[in-house]
mmCIF file of C-alpha atoms and ligand atoms in Angstrom:
data_model
loop_
_atom_site.group_PDB
_atom_site.id
_atom_site.type_symbol
_atom_site.label_atom_id
_atom_site.label_comp_id
_atom_site.label_asym_id
_atom_site.label_seq_id
_atom_site.Cartn_x
_atom_site.Cartn_y
_atom_site.Cartn_z
ATOM 1 C CA MET B 65 97.764 94.039 92.696
ATOM 2 C CA ARG B 66 100.779 94.127 90.388
ATOM 3 C CA LYS B 67 101.049 96.999 87.905
ATOM 4 C CA LYS B 68 101.660 95.824 84.349
ATOM 5 C CA ILE B 69 104.962 96.768 82.745
ATOM 6 C CA VAL B 70 105.515 96.966 79.003
ATOM 7 C CA ALA B 71 109.098 97.471 77.864
ATOM 8 C CA GLY B 72 110.395 97.978 74.350
ATOM 9 C CA ASN B 73 113.720 96.431 73.407
ATOM 10 C CA TRP B 74 115.029 98.480 70.519
ATOM 11 C CA LYS B 75 118.036 96.148 70.057
ATOM 12 C CA MET B 76 120.702 97.564 67.668
ATOM 13 C CA ASN B 77 118.286 99.937 65.924
ATOM 14 C CA MET B 78 117.831 103.720 65.823
ATOM 15 C CA THR B 79 120.467 106.380 65.363
ATOM 16 C CA LYS B 80 120.138 109.332 67.719
ATOM 17 C CA THR B 81 118.132 111.239 65.091
ATOM 18 C CA GLU B 82 115.834 108.277 64.465
ATOM 19 C CA ALA B 83 115.456 107.649 68.198
ATOM 20 C CA LEU B 84 114.318 111.212 68.862
ATOM 21 C CA ALA B 85 111.807 111.061 66.015
ATOM 22 C CA LEU B 86 110.421 107.722 67.270
ATOM 23 C CA ILE B 87 110.089 109.013 70.830
ATOM 24 C CA ASP B 88 108.210 112.055 69.538
ATOM 25 C CA GLU B 89 105.866 109.819 67.575
ATOM 26 C CA LEU B 90 105.267 107.330 70.415
ATOM 27 C CA LYS B 91 104.975 109.770 73.335
ATOM 28 C CA PRO B 92 101.239 110.449 72.960
ATOM 29 C CA LEU B 93 100.487 106.854 71.975
ATOM 30 C CA VAL B 94 102.000 105.240 75.076
ATOM 31 C CA ALA B 95 100.508 107.620 77.630
ATOM 32 C CA SER B 96 98.981 105.474 80.394
ATOM 33 C CA ASP B 97 98.416 105.574 84.142
ATOM 34 C CA GLU B 98 97.804 101.857 84.346
ATOM 35 C CA VAL B 99 100.986 100.489 82.813
ATOM 36 C CA ASP B 100 104.672 101.210 83.455
ATOM 37 C CA VAL B 101 106.277 102.029 80.106
ATOM 38 C CA VAL B 102 109.992 101.557 79.437
ATOM 39 C CA PHE B 103 112.027 102.130 76.276
ATOM 40 C CA CYS B 104 115.267 100.115 76.407
ATOM 41 C CA VAL B 105 117.481 101.832 73.879
ATOM 42 C CA PRO B 106 121.027 101.443 72.493
ATOM 43 C CA ALA B 107 123.684 102.886 74.817
ATOM 44 C CA ILE B 108 124.475 105.820 72.534
ATOM 45 C CA ASP B 109 120.804 106.882 72.511
ATOM 46 C CA ILE B 110 120.361 106.819 76.296
ATOM 47 C CA ILE B 111 121.318 110.415 77.108
ATOM 48 C CA PRO B 112 119.237 112.111 74.381
ATOM 49 C CA ALA B 113 116.351 109.699 75.074
ATOM 50 C CA VAL B 114 116.299 110.520 78.805
ATOM 51 C CA GLU B 115 116.117 114.205 77.881
ATOM 52 C CA ALA B 116 113.383 113.594 75.306
ATOM 53 C CA VAL B 117 111.048 111.710 77.685
ATOM 54 C CA LYS B 118 111.238 114.267 80.522
ATOM 55 C CA GLY B 119 107.747 115.107 81.764
ATOM 56 C CA THR B 120 106.194 111.951 80.252
ATOM 57 C CA ASN B 121 105.314 108.541 81.721
ATOM 58 C CA ILE B 122 108.171 106.874 79.798
ATOM 59 C CA GLU B 123 111.287 105.591 81.606
ATOM 60 C CA ILE B 124 114.491 104.852 79.730
ATOM 61 C CA GLY B 125 116.245 101.526 80.139
ATOM 62 C CA ALA B 126 119.551 100.118 78.910
ATOM 63 C CA GLU B 127 119.919 96.904 76.923
ATOM 64 C CA ASN B 128 122.990 95.719 78.806
ATOM 65 C CA MET B 129 125.443 96.696 81.536
ATOM 66 C CA TYR B 130 128.766 95.368 82.814
ATOM 67 C CA PHE B 131 129.179 93.996 86.348
ATOM 68 C CA GLU B 132 132.342 95.923 87.256
ATOM 69 C CA GLU B 133 132.392 99.513 88.539
ATOM 70 C CA SER B 134 135.075 100.908 86.210
ATOM 71 C CA GLY B 135 138.433 100.069 84.679
ATOM 72 C CA ALA B 136 140.017 98.294 81.728
ATOM 73 C CA TYR B 137 136.892 96.803 80.109
ATOM 74 C CA THR B 138 136.990 98.348 76.657
ATOM 75 C CA GLY B 139 133.570 98.889 75.156
ATOM 76 C CA GLU B 140 131.575 98.187 78.303
ATOM 77 C CA ILE B 141 129.145 100.467 80.191
ATOM 78 C CA SER B 142 129.202 100.604 83.999
ATOM 79 C CA PRO B 143 126.221 100.790 86.361
ATOM 80 C CA ASN B 144 127.311 104.256 87.542
ATOM 81 C CA MET B 145 127.290 105.542 83.983
ATOM 82 C CA LEU B 146 123.714 104.328 83.590
ATOM 83 C CA VAL B 147 122.566 105.825 86.882
ATOM 84 C CA ASP B 148 124.226 109.145 86.097
ATOM 85 C CA ALA B 149 122.489 109.201 82.706
ATOM 86 C CA GLY B 150 119.062 108.697 84.320
ATOM 87 C CA VAL B 151 118.502 105.032 83.486
ATOM 88 C CA LYS B 152 115.986 103.174 85.681
ATOM 89 C CA TYR B 153 115.913 99.694 84.104
ATOM 90 C CA VAL B 154 118.410 97.393 82.427
ATOM 91 C CA ILE B 155 117.768 94.270 80.374
ATOM 92 C CA ILE B 156 120.015 91.473 81.592
ATOM 93 C CA GLY B 157 120.717 88.146 79.915
ATOM 94 C CA HIS B 158 118.705 88.615 76.736
ATOM 95 C CA SER B 159 118.999 85.446 74.634
ATOM 96 C CA GLU B 160 120.800 87.416 71.907
ATOM 97 C CA ARG B 161 123.479 88.387 74.425
ATOM 98 C CA ARG B 162 123.716 84.800 75.620
ATOM 99 C CA GLU B 163 124.017 83.521 72.041
ATOM 100 C CA TYR B 164 126.286 86.131 70.411
ATOM 101 C CA PHE B 165 128.209 87.527 73.385
ATOM 102 C CA ALA B 166 128.708 84.417 75.490
ATOM 103 C CA GLU B 167 126.692 85.580 78.500
ATOM 104 C CA THR B 168 126.057 82.826 81.007
ATOM 105 C CA ASP B 169 123.729 82.337 83.962
ATOM 106 C CA GLU B 170 126.696 83.262 86.166
ATOM 107 C CA THR B 171 127.387 86.591 84.422
ATOM 108 C CA VAL B 172 123.647 87.277 84.511
ATOM 109 C CA ASN B 173 123.721 86.796 88.295
ATOM 110 C CA LYS B 174 126.698 89.163 88.680
ATOM 111 C CA LYS B 175 124.923 91.819 86.610
ATOM 112 C CA VAL B 176 121.654 91.396 88.525
ATOM 113 C CA LEU B 177 123.467 91.898 91.844
ATOM 114 C CA LYS B 178 125.275 94.949 90.476
ATOM 115 C CA ALA B 179 122.088 96.488 89.118
ATOM 116 C CA PHE B 180 120.406 96.183 92.530
ATOM 117 C CA GLU B 181 123.466 97.614 94.254
ATOM 118 C CA HIS B 182 122.990 100.739 92.117
ATOM 119 C CA GLY B 183 119.221 100.957 92.358
ATOM 120 C CA ILE B 184 118.596 99.971 88.745
ATOM 121 C CA THR B 185 115.728 97.533 88.147
ATOM 122 C CA PRO B 186 116.922 94.506 86.183
ATOM 123 C CA ILE B 187 114.682 92.980 83.534
ATOM 124 C CA ILE B 188 116.048 89.440 83.775
ATOM 125 C CA CYS B 189 115.540 87.361 80.651
ATOM 126 C CA CYS B 190 115.090 83.610 80.541
ATOM 127 C CA GLY B 191 113.796 81.250 77.890
ATOM 128 C CA GLU B 192 114.121 77.883 76.241
ATOM 129 C CA SER B 193 115.172 76.873 72.728
ATOM 130 C CA LEU B 194 112.849 74.956 70.417
ATOM 131 C CA THR B 195 114.863 71.769 71.040
ATOM 132 C CA GLN B 196 114.478 72.154 74.784
ATOM 133 C CA ARG B 197 110.726 72.659 74.391
ATOM 134 C CA GLU B 198 110.450 69.615 72.124
ATOM 135 C CA GLN B 199 112.445 67.549 74.611
ATOM 136 C CA GLY B 200 110.034 68.519 77.390
ATOM 137 C CA ILE B 201 112.680 70.191 79.543
ATOM 138 C CA THR B 202 111.389 73.780 79.360
ATOM 139 C CA ILE B 203 110.399 74.139 83.009
ATOM 140 C CA ASP B 204 113.573 72.466 84.340
ATOM 141 C CA TRP B 205 115.702 74.745 82.168
ATOM 142 C CA ILE B 206 113.897 77.926 83.185
ATOM 143 C CA ARG B 207 114.025 76.994 86.888
ATOM 144 C CA GLN B 208 117.778 76.571 86.598
ATOM 145 C CA GLN B 209 118.159 79.977 84.885
ATOM 146 C CA ILE B 210 116.039 81.637 87.577
ATOM 147 C CA LYS B 211 117.773 79.950 90.503
ATOM 148 C CA ILE B 212 121.206 81.053 89.290
ATOM 149 C CA ALA B 213 120.072 84.575 88.307
ATOM 150 C CA PHE B 214 118.732 85.116 91.854
ATOM 151 C CA LEU B 215 121.703 83.707 93.807
ATOM 152 C CA ASN B 216 122.431 86.048 96.760
ATOM 153 C CA VAL B 217 119.609 88.400 95.748
ATOM 154 C CA THR B 218 117.580 89.325 98.842
ATOM 155 C CA ALA B 219 113.798 88.987 98.997
ATOM 156 C CA ASP B 220 113.419 92.782 99.156
ATOM 157 C CA GLN B 221 115.475 93.135 95.984
ATOM 158 C CA ALA B 222 113.687 90.249 94.244
ATOM 159 C CA LYS B 223 110.315 91.892 94.893
ATOM 160 C CA LYS B 224 111.408 94.824 92.721
ATOM 161 C CA ALA B 225 112.842 92.685 89.895
ATOM 162 C CA VAL B 226 111.209 92.119 86.547
ATOM 163 C CA ILE B 227 111.579 88.725 84.870
ATOM 164 C CA ALA B 228 111.019 88.413 81.121
ATOM 165 C CA TYR B 229 110.083 84.923 79.965
ATOM 166 C CA GLU B 230 111.106 84.844 76.316
ATOM 167 C CA PRO B 231 111.018 81.520 74.487
ATOM 168 C CA ILE B 232 113.932 81.800 72.047
ATOM 169 C CA TRP B 233 111.900 80.239 69.243
ATOM 170 C CA ALA B 234 109.375 83.089 69.519
ATOM 171 C CA ILE B 235 111.813 86.029 69.441
ATOM 172 C CA GLY B 236 111.722 87.924 66.158
ATOM 173 C CA THR B 237 110.174 84.944 64.385
ATOM 174 C CA GLY B 238 106.522 85.993 64.295
ATOM 175 C CA LYS B 239 105.755 82.759 66.221
ATOM 176 C CA THR B 240 104.151 83.714 69.512
ATOM 177 C CA ALA B 241 103.740 81.228 72.346
ATOM 178 C CA THR B 242 100.038 80.620 72.916
ATOM 179 C CA SER B 243 98.722 82.440 75.948
ATOM 180 C CA ASP B 244 98.393 79.053 77.696
ATOM 181 C CA GLN B 245 102.010 78.105 76.937
ATOM 182 C CA ALA B 246 103.211 81.509 78.166
ATOM 183 C CA GLU B 247 101.059 81.340 81.300
ATOM 184 C CA GLU B 248 102.284 77.828 82.118
ATOM 185 C CA VAL B 249 105.907 78.965 82.187
ATOM 186 C CA CYS B 250 105.244 82.334 83.879
ATOM 187 C CA GLY B 251 103.280 80.451 86.561
ATOM 188 C CA ALA B 252 106.191 78.033 87.023
ATOM 189 C CA ILE B 253 108.578 80.975 87.372
ATOM 190 C CA ARG B 254 106.366 82.474 90.099
ATOM 191 C CA GLU B 255 106.301 79.101 91.842
ATOM 192 C CA CYS B 256 110.104 78.939 91.658
ATOM 193 C CA ILE B 257 110.378 82.428 93.195
ATOM 194 C CA LYS B 258 108.036 81.285 95.962
ATOM 195 C CA GLU B 259 110.315 78.294 96.659
ATOM 196 C CA ILE B 260 113.438 80.482 96.739
ATOM 197 C CA TYR B 261 111.803 83.237 98.845
ATOM 198 C CA ASP B 262 108.210 83.272 100.045
ATOM 199 C CA ASP B 263 104.600 83.936 99.022
ATOM 200 C CA ALA B 264 104.921 87.710 99.365
ATOM 201 C CA THR B 265 107.930 87.900 97.026
ATOM 202 C CA ALA B 266 106.248 85.659 94.458
ATOM 203 C CA GLU B 267 103.130 87.833 94.610
ATOM 204 C CA GLU B 268 105.039 91.062 94.078
ATOM 205 C CA ILE B 269 107.613 90.210 91.422
ATOM 206 C CA ARG B 270 106.570 91.121 87.886
ATOM 207 C CA ILE B 271 106.883 88.567 85.098
ATOM 208 C CA GLN B 272 106.660 89.633 81.465
ATOM 209 C CA TYR B 273 106.176 87.534 78.383
ATOM 210 C CA GLY B 274 108.307 88.324 75.326
ATOM 211 C CA GLY B 275 108.389 86.837 71.850
ATOM 212 C CA SER B 276 106.574 88.393 68.884
ATOM 213 C CA VAL B 277 104.137 90.338 71.051
ATOM 214 C CA ASN B 278 102.045 92.594 68.825
ATOM 215 C CA ALA B 279 98.905 94.713 68.885
ATOM 216 C CA GLY B 280 96.797 91.668 68.025
ATOM 217 C CA ASN B 281 97.967 89.251 70.733
ATOM 218 C CA ALA B 282 98.885 91.509 73.671
ATOM 219 C CA ALA B 283 95.423 91.615 75.249
ATOM 220 C CA GLU B 284 95.078 87.825 75.424
ATOM 221 C CA LEU B 285 98.613 87.332 76.760
ATOM 222 C CA PHE B 286 98.406 90.122 79.346
ATOM 223 C CA ALA B 287 95.032 88.878 80.615
ATOM 224 C CA LYS B 288 96.684 85.740 82.011
ATOM 225 C CA PRO B 289 97.060 85.831 85.801
ATOM 226 C CA ASP B 290 100.839 85.346 85.902
ATOM 227 C CA ILE B 291 101.725 87.590 82.946
ATOM 228 C CA ASP B 292 102.388 91.151 84.081
ATOM 229 C CA GLY B 293 103.118 92.731 80.714
ATOM 230 C CA GLY B 294 105.590 92.244 77.908
ATOM 231 C CA LEU B 295 109.108 92.727 76.623
ATOM 232 C CA VAL B 296 108.603 93.774 73.022
ATOM 233 C CA GLY B 297 111.205 93.820 70.240
ATOM 234 C CA GLY B 298 110.063 94.506 66.681
ATOM 235 C CA ALA B 299 106.700 96.054 67.541
ATOM 236 C CA SER B 300 108.299 98.540 69.964
ATOM 237 C CA LEU B 301 109.654 100.464 66.975
ATOM 238 C CA LYS B 302 106.215 101.141 65.526
ATOM 239 C CA PRO B 303 103.056 103.020 66.486
ATOM 240 C CA ASP B 304 101.687 99.550 67.331
ATOM 241 C CA PHE B 305 103.637 99.848 70.581
ATOM 242 C CA GLY B 306 100.993 102.313 71.738
ATOM 243 C CA LYS B 307 98.304 99.694 71.126
ATOM 244 C CA ILE B 308 100.297 97.137 73.121
ATOM 245 C CA VAL B 309 100.638 99.526 76.066
ATOM 246 C CA ASN B 310 96.922 100.380 75.873
ATOM 247 C CA TYR B 311 95.982 96.760 75.238
ATOM 248 C CA LYS B 312 92.639 96.771 77.081
HETATM 249 C C1 PEP R 110 112.909 90.786 72.279
HETATM 250 O O1 PEP R 110 113.778 91.332 71.634
HETATM 251 O O2 PEP R 110 113.045 90.673 73.500
HETATM 252 C C2 PEP R 110 111.709 90.297 71.597
HETATM 253 C C3 PEP R 110 110.794 89.689 72.277
HETATM 254 O O3 PEP R 110 111.637 90.535 70.243
HETATM 255 P P1 PEP R 110 110.314 90.373 69.326
HETATM 256 O O4 PEP R 110 109.192 91.059 70.039
HETATM 257 O O5 PEP R 110 110.678 91.043 68.050
HETATM 258 O O6 PEP R 110 110.057 88.903 69.173
#
């Protein structure tokens, strides 16, 4: 039985002061034994956030990470820096990073491999544009993203990965995929993992849905058999995040 995982993606929001206030507000609201709870926060907030969640059920994640160990990569954050700061998860290949920062399936794969090498769980994002959906190529597109993201990843590593299916047209738009649309793609992702690896890996890997998840739609989405929780943007910055975590 897979444990649900609900992760907030704070994006480029929250100064250190604001972050600490939000964590204080959300701490009691996201308490849960049934769901893994992750706050993926801006790099500058990671260290104070890790300190602030000590003794709670909240884990801190990063929103990005570079695939080299160290060196002349101005502005980047290395896997070791994240591990040393107490980070357990890292979002990789979010559509905003693909669109604005030229990330590709190949750089996603390098980052996924690096995250595993350092014991950080990657939350690997995939998703189609509205045009791709309208052209009927959603599943082909997602399968390609998944196959490249998992190149050279072992089955044991893949079992621990989290995949976030995030249709680009649903991110930050208030347009949520219907639970059937989300389930169709999450099911296809699980099938693809089964083809790459085996039944056991497909059974264990956790697949989130992301795209305008809120307190009103979380329960229906998370009830679907192949949806193991959510990656949540806007609503992760509000008390509503507590309702999403405790969606039942
Ligand atoms: C996201 O940032 O991954 C996301 C899904 O955003 P939102 O929930 O705001 O659509």
